[in-house]
PDB file of C-alpha atoms and ligand atoms in Angstrom:
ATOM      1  CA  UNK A   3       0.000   0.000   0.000  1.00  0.00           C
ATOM      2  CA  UNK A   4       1.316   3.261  -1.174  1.00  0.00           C
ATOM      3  CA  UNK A   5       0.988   5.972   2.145  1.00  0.00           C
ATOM      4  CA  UNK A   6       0.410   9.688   0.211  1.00  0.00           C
ATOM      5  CA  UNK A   7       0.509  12.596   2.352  1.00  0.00           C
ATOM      6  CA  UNK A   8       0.335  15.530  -0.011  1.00  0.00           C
ATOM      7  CA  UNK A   9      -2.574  16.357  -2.881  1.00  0.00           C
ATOM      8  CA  UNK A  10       0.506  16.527  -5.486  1.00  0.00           C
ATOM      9  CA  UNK A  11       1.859  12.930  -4.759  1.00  0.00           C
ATOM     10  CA  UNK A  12      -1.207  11.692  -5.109  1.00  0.00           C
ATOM     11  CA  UNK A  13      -2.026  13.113  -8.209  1.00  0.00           C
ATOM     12  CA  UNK A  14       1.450  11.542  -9.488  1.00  0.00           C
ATOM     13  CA  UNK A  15       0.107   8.355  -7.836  1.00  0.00           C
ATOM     14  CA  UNK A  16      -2.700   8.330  -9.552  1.00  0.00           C
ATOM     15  CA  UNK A  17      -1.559   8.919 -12.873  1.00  0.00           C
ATOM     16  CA  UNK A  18      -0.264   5.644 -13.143  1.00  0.00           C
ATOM     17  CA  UNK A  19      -3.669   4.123 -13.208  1.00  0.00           C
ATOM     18  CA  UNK A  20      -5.442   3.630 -16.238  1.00  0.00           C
ATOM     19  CA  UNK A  21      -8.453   5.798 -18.136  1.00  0.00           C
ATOM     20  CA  UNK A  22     -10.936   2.767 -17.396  1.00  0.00           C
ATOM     21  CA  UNK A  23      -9.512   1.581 -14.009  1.00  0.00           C
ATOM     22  CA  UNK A  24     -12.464   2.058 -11.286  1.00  0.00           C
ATOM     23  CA  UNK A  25     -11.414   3.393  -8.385  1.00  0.00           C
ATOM     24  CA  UNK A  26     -13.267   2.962  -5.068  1.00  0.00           C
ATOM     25  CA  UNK A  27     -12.888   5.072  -2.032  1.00  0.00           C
ATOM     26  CA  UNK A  28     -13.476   5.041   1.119  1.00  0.00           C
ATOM     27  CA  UNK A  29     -13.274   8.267   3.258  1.00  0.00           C
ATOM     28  CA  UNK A  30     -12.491   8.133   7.268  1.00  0.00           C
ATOM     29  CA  UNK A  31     -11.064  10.275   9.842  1.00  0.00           C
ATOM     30  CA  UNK A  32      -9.353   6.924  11.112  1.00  0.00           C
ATOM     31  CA  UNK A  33      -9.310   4.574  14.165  1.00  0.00           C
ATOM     32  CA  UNK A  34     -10.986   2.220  12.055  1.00  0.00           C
ATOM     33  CA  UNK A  35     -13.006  -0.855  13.038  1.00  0.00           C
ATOM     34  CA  UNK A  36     -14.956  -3.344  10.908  1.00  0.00           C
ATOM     35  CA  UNK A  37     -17.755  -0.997  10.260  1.00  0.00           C
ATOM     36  CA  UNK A  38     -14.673   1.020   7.709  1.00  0.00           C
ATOM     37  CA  UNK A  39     -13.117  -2.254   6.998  1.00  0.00           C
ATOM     38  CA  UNK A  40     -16.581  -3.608   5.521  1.00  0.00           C
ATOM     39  CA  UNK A  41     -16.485  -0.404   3.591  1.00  0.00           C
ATOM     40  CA  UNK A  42     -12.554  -1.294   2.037  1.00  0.00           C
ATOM     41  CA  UNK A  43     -14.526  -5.107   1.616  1.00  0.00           C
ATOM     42  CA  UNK A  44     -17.115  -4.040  -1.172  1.00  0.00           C
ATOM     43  CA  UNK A  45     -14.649  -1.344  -2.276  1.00  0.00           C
ATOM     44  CA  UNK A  46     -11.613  -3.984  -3.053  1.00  0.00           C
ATOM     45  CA  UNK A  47     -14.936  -6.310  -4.610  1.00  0.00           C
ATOM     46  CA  UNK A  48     -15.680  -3.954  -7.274  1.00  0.00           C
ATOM     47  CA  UNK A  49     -12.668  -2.025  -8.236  1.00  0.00           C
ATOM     48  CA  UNK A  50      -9.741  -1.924  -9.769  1.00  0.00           C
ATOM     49  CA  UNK A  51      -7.940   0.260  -7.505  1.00  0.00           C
ATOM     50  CA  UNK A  52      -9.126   1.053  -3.770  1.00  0.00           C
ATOM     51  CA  UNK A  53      -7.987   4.488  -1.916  1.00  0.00           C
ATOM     52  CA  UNK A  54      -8.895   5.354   1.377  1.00  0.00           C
ATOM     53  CA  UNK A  55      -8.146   8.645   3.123  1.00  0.00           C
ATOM     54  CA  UNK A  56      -7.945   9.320   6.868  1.00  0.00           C
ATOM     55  CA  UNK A  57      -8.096  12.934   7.844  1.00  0.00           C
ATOM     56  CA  UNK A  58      -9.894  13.907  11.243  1.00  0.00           C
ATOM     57  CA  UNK A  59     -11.177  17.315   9.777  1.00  0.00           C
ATOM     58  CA  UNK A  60     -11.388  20.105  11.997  1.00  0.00           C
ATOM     59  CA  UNK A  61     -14.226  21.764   9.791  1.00  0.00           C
ATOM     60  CA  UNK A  62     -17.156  19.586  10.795  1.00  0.00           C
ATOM     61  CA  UNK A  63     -16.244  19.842  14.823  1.00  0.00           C
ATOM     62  CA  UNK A  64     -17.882  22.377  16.631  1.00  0.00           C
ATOM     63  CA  UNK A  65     -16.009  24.420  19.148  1.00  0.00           C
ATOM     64  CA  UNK A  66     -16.668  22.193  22.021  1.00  0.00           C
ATOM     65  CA  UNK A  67     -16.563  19.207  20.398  1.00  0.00           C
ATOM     66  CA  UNK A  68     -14.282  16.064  20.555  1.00  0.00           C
ATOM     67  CA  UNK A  69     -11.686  17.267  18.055  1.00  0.00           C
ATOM     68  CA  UNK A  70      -8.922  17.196  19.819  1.00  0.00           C
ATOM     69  CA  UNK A  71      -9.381  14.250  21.935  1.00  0.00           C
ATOM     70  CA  UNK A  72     -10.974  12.157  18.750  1.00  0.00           C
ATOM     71  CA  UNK A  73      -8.905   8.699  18.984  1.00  0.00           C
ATOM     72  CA  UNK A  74      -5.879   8.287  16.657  1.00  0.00           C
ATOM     73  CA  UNK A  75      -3.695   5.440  15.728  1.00  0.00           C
ATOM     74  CA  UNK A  76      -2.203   5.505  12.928  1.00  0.00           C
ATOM     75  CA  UNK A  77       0.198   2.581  12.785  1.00  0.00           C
ATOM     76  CA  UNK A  78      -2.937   0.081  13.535  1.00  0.00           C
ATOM     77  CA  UNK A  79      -4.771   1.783  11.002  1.00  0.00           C
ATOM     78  CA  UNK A  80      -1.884   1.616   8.311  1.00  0.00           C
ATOM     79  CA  UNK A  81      -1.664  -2.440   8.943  1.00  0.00           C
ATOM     80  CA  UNK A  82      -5.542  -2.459   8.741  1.00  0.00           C
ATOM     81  CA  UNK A  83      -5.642  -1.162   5.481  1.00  0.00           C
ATOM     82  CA  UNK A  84      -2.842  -3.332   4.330  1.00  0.00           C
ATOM     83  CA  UNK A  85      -4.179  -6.673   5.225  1.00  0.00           C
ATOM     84  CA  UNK A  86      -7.541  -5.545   3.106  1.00  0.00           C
ATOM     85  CA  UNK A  87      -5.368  -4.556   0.231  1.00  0.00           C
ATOM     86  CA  UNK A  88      -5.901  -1.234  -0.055  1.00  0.00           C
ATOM     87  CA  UNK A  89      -3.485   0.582  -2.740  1.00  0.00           C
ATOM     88  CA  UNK A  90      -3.328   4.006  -1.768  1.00  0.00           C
ATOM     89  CA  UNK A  91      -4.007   5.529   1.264  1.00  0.00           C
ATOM     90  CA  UNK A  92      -4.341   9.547   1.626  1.00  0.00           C
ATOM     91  CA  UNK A  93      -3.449  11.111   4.483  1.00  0.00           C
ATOM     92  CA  UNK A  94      -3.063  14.388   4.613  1.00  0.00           C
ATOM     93  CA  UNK A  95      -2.140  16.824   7.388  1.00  0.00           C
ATOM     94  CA  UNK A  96      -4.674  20.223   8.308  1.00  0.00           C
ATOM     95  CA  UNK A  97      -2.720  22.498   6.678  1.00  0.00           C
ATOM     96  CA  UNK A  98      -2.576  20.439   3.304  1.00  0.00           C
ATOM     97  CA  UNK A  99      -6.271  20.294   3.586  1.00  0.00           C
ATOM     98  CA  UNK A 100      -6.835  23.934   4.786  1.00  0.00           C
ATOM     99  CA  UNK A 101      -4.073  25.822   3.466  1.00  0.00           C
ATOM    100  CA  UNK A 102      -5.281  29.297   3.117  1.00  0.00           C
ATOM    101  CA  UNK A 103      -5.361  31.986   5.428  1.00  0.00           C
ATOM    102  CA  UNK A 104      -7.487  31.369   8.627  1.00  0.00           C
ATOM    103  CA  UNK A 105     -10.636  32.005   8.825  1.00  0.00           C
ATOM    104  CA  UNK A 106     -11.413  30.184   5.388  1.00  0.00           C
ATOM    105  CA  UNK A 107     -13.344  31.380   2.736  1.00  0.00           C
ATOM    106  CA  UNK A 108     -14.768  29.128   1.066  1.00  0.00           C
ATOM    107  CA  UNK A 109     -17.199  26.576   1.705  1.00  0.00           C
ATOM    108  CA  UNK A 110     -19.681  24.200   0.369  1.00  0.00           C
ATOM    109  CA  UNK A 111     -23.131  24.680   2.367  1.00  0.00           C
ATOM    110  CA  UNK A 112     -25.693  21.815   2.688  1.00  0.00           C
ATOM    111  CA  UNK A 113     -29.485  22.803   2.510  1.00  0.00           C
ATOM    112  CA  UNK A 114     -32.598  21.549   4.669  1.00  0.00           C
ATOM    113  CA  UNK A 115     -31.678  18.197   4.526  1.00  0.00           C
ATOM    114  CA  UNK A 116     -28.540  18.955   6.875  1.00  0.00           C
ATOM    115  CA  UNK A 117     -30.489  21.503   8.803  1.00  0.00           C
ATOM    116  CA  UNK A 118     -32.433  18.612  11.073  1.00  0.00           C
ATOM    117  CA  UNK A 119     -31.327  16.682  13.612  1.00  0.00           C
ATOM    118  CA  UNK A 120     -27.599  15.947  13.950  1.00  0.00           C
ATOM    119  CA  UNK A 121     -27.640  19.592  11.892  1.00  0.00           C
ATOM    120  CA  UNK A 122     -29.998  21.663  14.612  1.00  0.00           C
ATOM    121  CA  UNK A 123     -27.819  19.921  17.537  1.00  0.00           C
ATOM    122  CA  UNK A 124     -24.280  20.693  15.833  1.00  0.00           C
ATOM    123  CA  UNK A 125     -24.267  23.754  13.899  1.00  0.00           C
ATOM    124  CA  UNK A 126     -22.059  23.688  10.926  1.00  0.00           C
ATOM    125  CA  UNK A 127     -21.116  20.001  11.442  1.00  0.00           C
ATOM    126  CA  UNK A 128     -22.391  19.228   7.968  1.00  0.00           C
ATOM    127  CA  UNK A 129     -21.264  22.291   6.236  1.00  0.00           C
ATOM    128  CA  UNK A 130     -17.671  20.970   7.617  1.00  0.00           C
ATOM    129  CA  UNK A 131     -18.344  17.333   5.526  1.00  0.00           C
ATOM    130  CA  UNK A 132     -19.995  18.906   2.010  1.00  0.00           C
ATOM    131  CA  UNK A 133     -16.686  20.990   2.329  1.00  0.00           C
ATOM    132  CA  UNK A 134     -13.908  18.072   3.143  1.00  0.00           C
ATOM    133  CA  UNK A 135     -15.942  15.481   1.394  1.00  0.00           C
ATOM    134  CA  UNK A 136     -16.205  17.570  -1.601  1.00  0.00           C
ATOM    135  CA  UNK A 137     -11.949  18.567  -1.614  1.00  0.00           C
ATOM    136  CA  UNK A 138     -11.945  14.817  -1.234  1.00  0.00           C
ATOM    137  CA  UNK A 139     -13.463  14.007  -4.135  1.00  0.00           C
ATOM    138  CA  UNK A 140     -12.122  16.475  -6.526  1.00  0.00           C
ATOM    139  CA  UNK A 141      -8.586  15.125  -5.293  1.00  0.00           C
ATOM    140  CA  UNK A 142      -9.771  11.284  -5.718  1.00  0.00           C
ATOM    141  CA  UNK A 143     -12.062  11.259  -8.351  1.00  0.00           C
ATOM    142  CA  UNK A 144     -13.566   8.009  -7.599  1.00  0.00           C
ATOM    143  CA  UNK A 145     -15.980   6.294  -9.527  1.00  0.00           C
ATOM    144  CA  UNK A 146     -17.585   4.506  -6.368  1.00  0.00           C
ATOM    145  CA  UNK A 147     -17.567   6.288  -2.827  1.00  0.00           C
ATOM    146  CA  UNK A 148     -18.249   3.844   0.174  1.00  0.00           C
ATOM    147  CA  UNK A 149     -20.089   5.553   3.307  1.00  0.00           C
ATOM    148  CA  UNK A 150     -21.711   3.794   6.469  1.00  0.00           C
ATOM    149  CA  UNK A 151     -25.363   3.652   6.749  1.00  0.00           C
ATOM    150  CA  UNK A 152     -24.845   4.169  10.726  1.00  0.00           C
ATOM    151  CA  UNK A 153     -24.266   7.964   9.807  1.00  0.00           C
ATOM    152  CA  UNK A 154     -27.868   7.949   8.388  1.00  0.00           C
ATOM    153  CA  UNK A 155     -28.167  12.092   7.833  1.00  0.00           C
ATOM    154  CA  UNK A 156     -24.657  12.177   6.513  1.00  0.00           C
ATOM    155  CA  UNK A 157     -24.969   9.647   3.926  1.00  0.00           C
ATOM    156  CA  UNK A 158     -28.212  11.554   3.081  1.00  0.00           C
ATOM    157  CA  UNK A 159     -26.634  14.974   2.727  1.00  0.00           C
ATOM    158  CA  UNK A 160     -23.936  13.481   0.849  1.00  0.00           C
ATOM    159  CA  UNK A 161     -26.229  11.973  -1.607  1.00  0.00           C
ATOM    160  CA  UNK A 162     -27.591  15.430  -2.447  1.00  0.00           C
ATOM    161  CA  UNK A 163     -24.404  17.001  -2.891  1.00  0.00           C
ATOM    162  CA  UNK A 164     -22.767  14.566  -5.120  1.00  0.00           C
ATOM    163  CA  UNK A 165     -26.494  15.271  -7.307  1.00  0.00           C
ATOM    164  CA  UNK A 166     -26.538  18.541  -6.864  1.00  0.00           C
ATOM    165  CA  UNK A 167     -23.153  19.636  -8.029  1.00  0.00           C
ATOM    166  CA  UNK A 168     -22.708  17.108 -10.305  1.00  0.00           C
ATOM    167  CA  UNK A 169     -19.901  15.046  -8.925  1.00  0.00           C
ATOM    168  CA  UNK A 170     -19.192  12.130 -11.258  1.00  0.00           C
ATOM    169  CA  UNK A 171     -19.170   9.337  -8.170  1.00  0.00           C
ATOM    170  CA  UNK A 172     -21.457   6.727  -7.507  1.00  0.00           C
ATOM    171  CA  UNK A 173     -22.536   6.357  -3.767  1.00  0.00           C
ATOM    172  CA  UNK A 174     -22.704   2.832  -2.341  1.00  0.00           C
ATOM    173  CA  UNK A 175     -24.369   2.655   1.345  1.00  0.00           C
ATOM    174  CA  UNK A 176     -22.575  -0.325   3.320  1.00  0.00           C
ATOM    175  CA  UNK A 177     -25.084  -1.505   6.119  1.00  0.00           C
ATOM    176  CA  UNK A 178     -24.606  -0.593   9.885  1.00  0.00           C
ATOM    177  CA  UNK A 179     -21.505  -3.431  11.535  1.00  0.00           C
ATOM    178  CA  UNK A 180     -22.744  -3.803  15.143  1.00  0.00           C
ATOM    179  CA  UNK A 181     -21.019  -5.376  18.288  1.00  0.00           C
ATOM    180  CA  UNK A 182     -22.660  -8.964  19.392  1.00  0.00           C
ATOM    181  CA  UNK A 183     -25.077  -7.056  21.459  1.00  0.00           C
ATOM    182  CA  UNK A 184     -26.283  -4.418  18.896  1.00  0.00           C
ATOM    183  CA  UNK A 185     -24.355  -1.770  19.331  1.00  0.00           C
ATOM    184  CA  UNK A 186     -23.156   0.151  16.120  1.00  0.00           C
ATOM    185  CA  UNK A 187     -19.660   0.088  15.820  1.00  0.00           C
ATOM    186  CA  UNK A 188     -18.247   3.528  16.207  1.00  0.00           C
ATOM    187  CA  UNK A 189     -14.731   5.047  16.815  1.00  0.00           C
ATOM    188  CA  UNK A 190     -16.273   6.972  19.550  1.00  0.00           C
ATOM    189  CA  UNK A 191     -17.055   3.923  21.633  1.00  0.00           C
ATOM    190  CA  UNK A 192     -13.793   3.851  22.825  1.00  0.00           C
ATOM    191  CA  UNK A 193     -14.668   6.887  25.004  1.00  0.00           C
ATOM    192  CA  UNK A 194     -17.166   4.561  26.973  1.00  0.00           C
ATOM    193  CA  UNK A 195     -16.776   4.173  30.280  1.00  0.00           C
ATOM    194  CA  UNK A 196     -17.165  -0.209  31.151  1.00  0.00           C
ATOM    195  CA  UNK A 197     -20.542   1.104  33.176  1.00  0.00           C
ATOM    196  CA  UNK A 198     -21.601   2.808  30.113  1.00  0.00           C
ATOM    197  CA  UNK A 199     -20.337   0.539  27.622  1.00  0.00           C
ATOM    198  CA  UNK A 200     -23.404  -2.334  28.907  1.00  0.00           C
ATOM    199  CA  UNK A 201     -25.900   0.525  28.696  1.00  0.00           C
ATOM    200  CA  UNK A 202     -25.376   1.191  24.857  1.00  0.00           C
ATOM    201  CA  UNK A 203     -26.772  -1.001  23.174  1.00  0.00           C
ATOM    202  CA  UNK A 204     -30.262   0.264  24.455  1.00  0.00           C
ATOM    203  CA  UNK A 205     -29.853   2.889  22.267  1.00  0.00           C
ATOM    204  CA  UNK A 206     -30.613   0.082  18.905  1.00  0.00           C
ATOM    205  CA  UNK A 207     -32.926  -2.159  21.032  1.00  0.00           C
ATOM    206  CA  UNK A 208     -35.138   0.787  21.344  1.00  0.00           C
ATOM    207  CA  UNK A 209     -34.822   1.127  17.430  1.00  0.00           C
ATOM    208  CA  UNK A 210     -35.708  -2.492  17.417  1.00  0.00           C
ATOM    209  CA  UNK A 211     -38.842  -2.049  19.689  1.00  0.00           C
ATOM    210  CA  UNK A 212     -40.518   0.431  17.259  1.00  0.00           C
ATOM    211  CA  UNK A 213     -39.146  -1.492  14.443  1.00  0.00           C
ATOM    212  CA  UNK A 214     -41.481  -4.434  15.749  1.00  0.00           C
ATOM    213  CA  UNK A 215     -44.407  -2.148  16.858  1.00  0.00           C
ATOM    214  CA  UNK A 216     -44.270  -0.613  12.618  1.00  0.00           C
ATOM    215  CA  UNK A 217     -43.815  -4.575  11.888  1.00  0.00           C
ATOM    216  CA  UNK A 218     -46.929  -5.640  13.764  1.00  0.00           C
ATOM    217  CA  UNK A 219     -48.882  -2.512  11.681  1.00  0.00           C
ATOM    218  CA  UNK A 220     -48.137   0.685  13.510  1.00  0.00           C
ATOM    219  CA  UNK A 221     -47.639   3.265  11.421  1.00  0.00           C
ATOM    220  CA  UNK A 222     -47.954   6.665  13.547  1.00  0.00           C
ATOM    221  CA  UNK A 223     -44.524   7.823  14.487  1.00  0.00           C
ATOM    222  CA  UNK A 224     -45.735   9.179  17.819  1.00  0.00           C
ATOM    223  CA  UNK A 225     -46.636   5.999  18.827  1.00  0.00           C
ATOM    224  CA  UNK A 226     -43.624   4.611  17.514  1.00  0.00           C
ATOM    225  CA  UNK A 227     -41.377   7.299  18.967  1.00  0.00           C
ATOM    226  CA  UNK A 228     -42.797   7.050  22.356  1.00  0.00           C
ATOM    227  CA  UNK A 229     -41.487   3.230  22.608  1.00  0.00           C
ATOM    228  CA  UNK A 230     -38.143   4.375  22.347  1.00  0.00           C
ATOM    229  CA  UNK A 231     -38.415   7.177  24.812  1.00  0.00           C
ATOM    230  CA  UNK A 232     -40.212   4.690  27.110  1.00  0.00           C
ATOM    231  CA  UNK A 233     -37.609   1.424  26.718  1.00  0.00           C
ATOM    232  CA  UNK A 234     -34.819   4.353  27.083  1.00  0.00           C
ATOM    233  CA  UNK A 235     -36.214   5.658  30.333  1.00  0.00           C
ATOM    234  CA  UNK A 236     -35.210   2.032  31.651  1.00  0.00           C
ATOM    235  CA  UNK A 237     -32.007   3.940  32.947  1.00  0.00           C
ATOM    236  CA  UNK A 238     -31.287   7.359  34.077  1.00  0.00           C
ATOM    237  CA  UNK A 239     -27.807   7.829  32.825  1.00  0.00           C
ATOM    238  CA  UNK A 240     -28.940   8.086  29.490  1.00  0.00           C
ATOM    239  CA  UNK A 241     -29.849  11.749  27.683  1.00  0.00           C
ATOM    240  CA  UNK A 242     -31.867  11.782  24.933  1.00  0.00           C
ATOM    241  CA  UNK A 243     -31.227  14.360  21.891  1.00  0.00           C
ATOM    242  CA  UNK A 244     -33.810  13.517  19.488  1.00  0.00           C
ATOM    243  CA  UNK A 245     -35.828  10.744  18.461  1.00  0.00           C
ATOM    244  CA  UNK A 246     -37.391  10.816  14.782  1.00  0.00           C
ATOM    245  CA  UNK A 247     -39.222   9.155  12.052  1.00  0.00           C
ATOM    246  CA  UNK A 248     -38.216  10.926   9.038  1.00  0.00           C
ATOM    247  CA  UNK A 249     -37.873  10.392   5.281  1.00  0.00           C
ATOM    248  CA  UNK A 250     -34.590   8.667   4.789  1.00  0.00           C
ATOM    249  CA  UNK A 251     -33.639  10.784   2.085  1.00  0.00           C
ATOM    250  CA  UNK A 252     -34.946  14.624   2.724  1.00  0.00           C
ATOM    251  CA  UNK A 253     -34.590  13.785   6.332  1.00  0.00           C
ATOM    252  CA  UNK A 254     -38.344  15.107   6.715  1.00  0.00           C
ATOM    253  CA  UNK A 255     -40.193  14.203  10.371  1.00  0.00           C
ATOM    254  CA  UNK A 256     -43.295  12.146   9.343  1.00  0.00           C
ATOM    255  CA  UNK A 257     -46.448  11.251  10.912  1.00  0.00           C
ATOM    256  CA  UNK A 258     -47.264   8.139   9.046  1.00  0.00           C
ATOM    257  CA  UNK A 259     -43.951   6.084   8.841  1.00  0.00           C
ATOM    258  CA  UNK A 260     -43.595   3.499   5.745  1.00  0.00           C
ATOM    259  CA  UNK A 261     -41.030   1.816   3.922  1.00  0.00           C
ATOM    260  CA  UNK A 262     -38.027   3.843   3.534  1.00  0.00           C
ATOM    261  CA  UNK A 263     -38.373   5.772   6.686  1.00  0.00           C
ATOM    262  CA  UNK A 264     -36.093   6.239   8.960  1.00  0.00           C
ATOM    263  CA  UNK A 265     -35.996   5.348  12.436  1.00  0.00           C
ATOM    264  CA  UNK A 266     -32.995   7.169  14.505  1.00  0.00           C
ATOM    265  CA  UNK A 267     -32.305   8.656  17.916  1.00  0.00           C
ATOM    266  CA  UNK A 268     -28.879  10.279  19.268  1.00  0.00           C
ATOM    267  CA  UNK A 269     -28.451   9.774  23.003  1.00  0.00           C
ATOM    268  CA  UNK A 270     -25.878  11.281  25.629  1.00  0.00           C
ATOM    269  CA  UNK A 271     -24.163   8.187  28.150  1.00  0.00           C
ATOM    270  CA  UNK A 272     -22.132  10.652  30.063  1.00  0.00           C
ATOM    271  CA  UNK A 273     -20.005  12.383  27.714  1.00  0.00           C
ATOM    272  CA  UNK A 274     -20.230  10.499  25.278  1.00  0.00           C
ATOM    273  CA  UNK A 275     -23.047  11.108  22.097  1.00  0.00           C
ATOM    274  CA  UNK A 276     -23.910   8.196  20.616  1.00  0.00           C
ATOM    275  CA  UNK A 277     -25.889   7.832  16.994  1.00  0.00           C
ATOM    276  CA  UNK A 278     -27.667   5.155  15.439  1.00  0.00           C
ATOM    277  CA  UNK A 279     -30.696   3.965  12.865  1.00  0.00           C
ATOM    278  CA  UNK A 280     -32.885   1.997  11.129  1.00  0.00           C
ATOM    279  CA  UNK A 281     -34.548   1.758   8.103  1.00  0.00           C
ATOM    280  CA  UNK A 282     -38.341   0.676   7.458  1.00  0.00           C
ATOM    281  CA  UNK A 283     -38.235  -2.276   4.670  1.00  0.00           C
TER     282      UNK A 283
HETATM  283  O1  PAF B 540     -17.919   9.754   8.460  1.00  0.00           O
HETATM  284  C1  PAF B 540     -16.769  10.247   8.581  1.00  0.00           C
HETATM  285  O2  PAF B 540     -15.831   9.612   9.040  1.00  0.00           O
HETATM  286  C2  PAF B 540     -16.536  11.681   8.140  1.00  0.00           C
HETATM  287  O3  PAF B 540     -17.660  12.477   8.395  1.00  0.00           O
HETATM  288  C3  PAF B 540     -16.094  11.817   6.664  1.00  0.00           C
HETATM  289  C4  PAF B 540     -17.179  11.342   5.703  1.00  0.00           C
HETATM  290  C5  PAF B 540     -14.825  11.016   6.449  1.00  0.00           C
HETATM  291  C6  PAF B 540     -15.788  13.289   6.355  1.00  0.00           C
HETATM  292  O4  PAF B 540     -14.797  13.797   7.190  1.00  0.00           O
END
């Protein structure tokens, strides 16, 4: 595996592949688990040539967010990659990324669809991933981009930007990789306490009650949204941000769910904010 830390040597990189070589990426911000490894799976299944990129981008961290403190490892990472024979992976430093003059200028702004949810609770977070994720793909040019389905919104907002300004890539949605007990792989489990850590997965067997409620013919999402907020009153520790039943691509709250919806909550164990969803089929 070729490591590239600079936009110009990869360019020279990937000059060597050919006109009608596919190229998958997949795009991280590192301290991968098997949720991004699934993602370099299908990626090194359909393509020629795989790239993935780990850069923990300051952009789409709000000011008292985890940037700083978001977990790093680099050499584990690096063998990762490796053993799933990735070719090339990017990884830039902030000031290749960001090189102008601080503040920056320029950025790509998301509409309504990253307005909701994770987009009310962290201001700017998505206008932070339109912007990386589009510098991203101008520097790849991928035919196929690889994204989690755990990050719901994101792959939704992503969707409409590659559409809207006319990026050439194809999106492919990998599902959710969850732990034994349910819980959705995520590098920020780390920051669970061992307490905590047995209280998370009641974030997706809440999903799952609903999900059975809409299975057995309930349709109204307040009905369907009070299950969750009543199987995660079960324990005190946990906050809840939201709770919705939304289109799965506009992100719109609904009152009638059906297929396609989606199901997702974002709870608070301590200090840690954890994410996670479901999709009506
Ligand atoms: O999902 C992530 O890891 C990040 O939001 C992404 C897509 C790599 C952009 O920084």
């Amino acid at each position: 595996m070729l490591i590239v830390k600079t936009i110009q040597e990869f360019m020279n990189a990937k000059s060597d592949l050919g006109r009608k070589d596919t190229l998958g990426f997949v795009p991280t911000m590192g301290y991968l688990h098997d949720g991004h490894i699934e993602l370099v799976k299908r990626a090194r299944k359909e393509n020629k040539f795989v790239v993935a990129s780990i850069f923990v981008n300051p952009t789409q961290f709000g000011e008292n967010e985890d940037l700083s403190s978001y977990p790093r490892d680099f050499s584990r990472d690096k063998k990762l990659l490796e053993q799933h024979e990735c070719d090339i992976l990017f990884y830039p430093s902030a000031k290749e990324m960001y090189p102008s003059v601080q503040p920056m200028e320029t950025f790509v702004v998301p509409g309504k669809t990253a307005e909701r949810l994770e987009g009310q609770l962290r201001p700017g977070h998505f206008r932070g991933v339109t912007t990386i994720v589009s510098k991203l793909l101008n520097i790849v040019g991928p035919t196929t981009t690889y994204l989690g389905q755990k990050d719901g919104q994101q792959v939704a907002v992503i969707k409409k930007l590659v559409s809207d300004l006319n990026f050439s890539t194809k999106i492919v949605v990998v599902p959710t990789v969850r732990e034994p007990d349910g819980l959705a792989l995520s590098s920020r489990n780390t920051y669970l306490t061992s307490v905590q850590r047995k209280k998370a997965p009641y974030l997706y067997s809440s999903l799952l009650e609903a999900f059975s409620l809409y299975k057995k013919g309930e349709t109204n999402t307040n009905i369907l949204k009070e299950s969750i907020i009543k199987h995660l009153k079960n324990d005190e520790e946990i906050r809840v941000d939201y709770i919705s039943v939304a289109d799965s691509n506009s992100l719109e709250e609904l009152d009638i769910a059906s297929k396609g919806s989606m199901i997702s909550a974002a709870i608070w164990l301590g200090n840690t904010r954890l994410i996670d969803n479901i999709i009506l089929d």
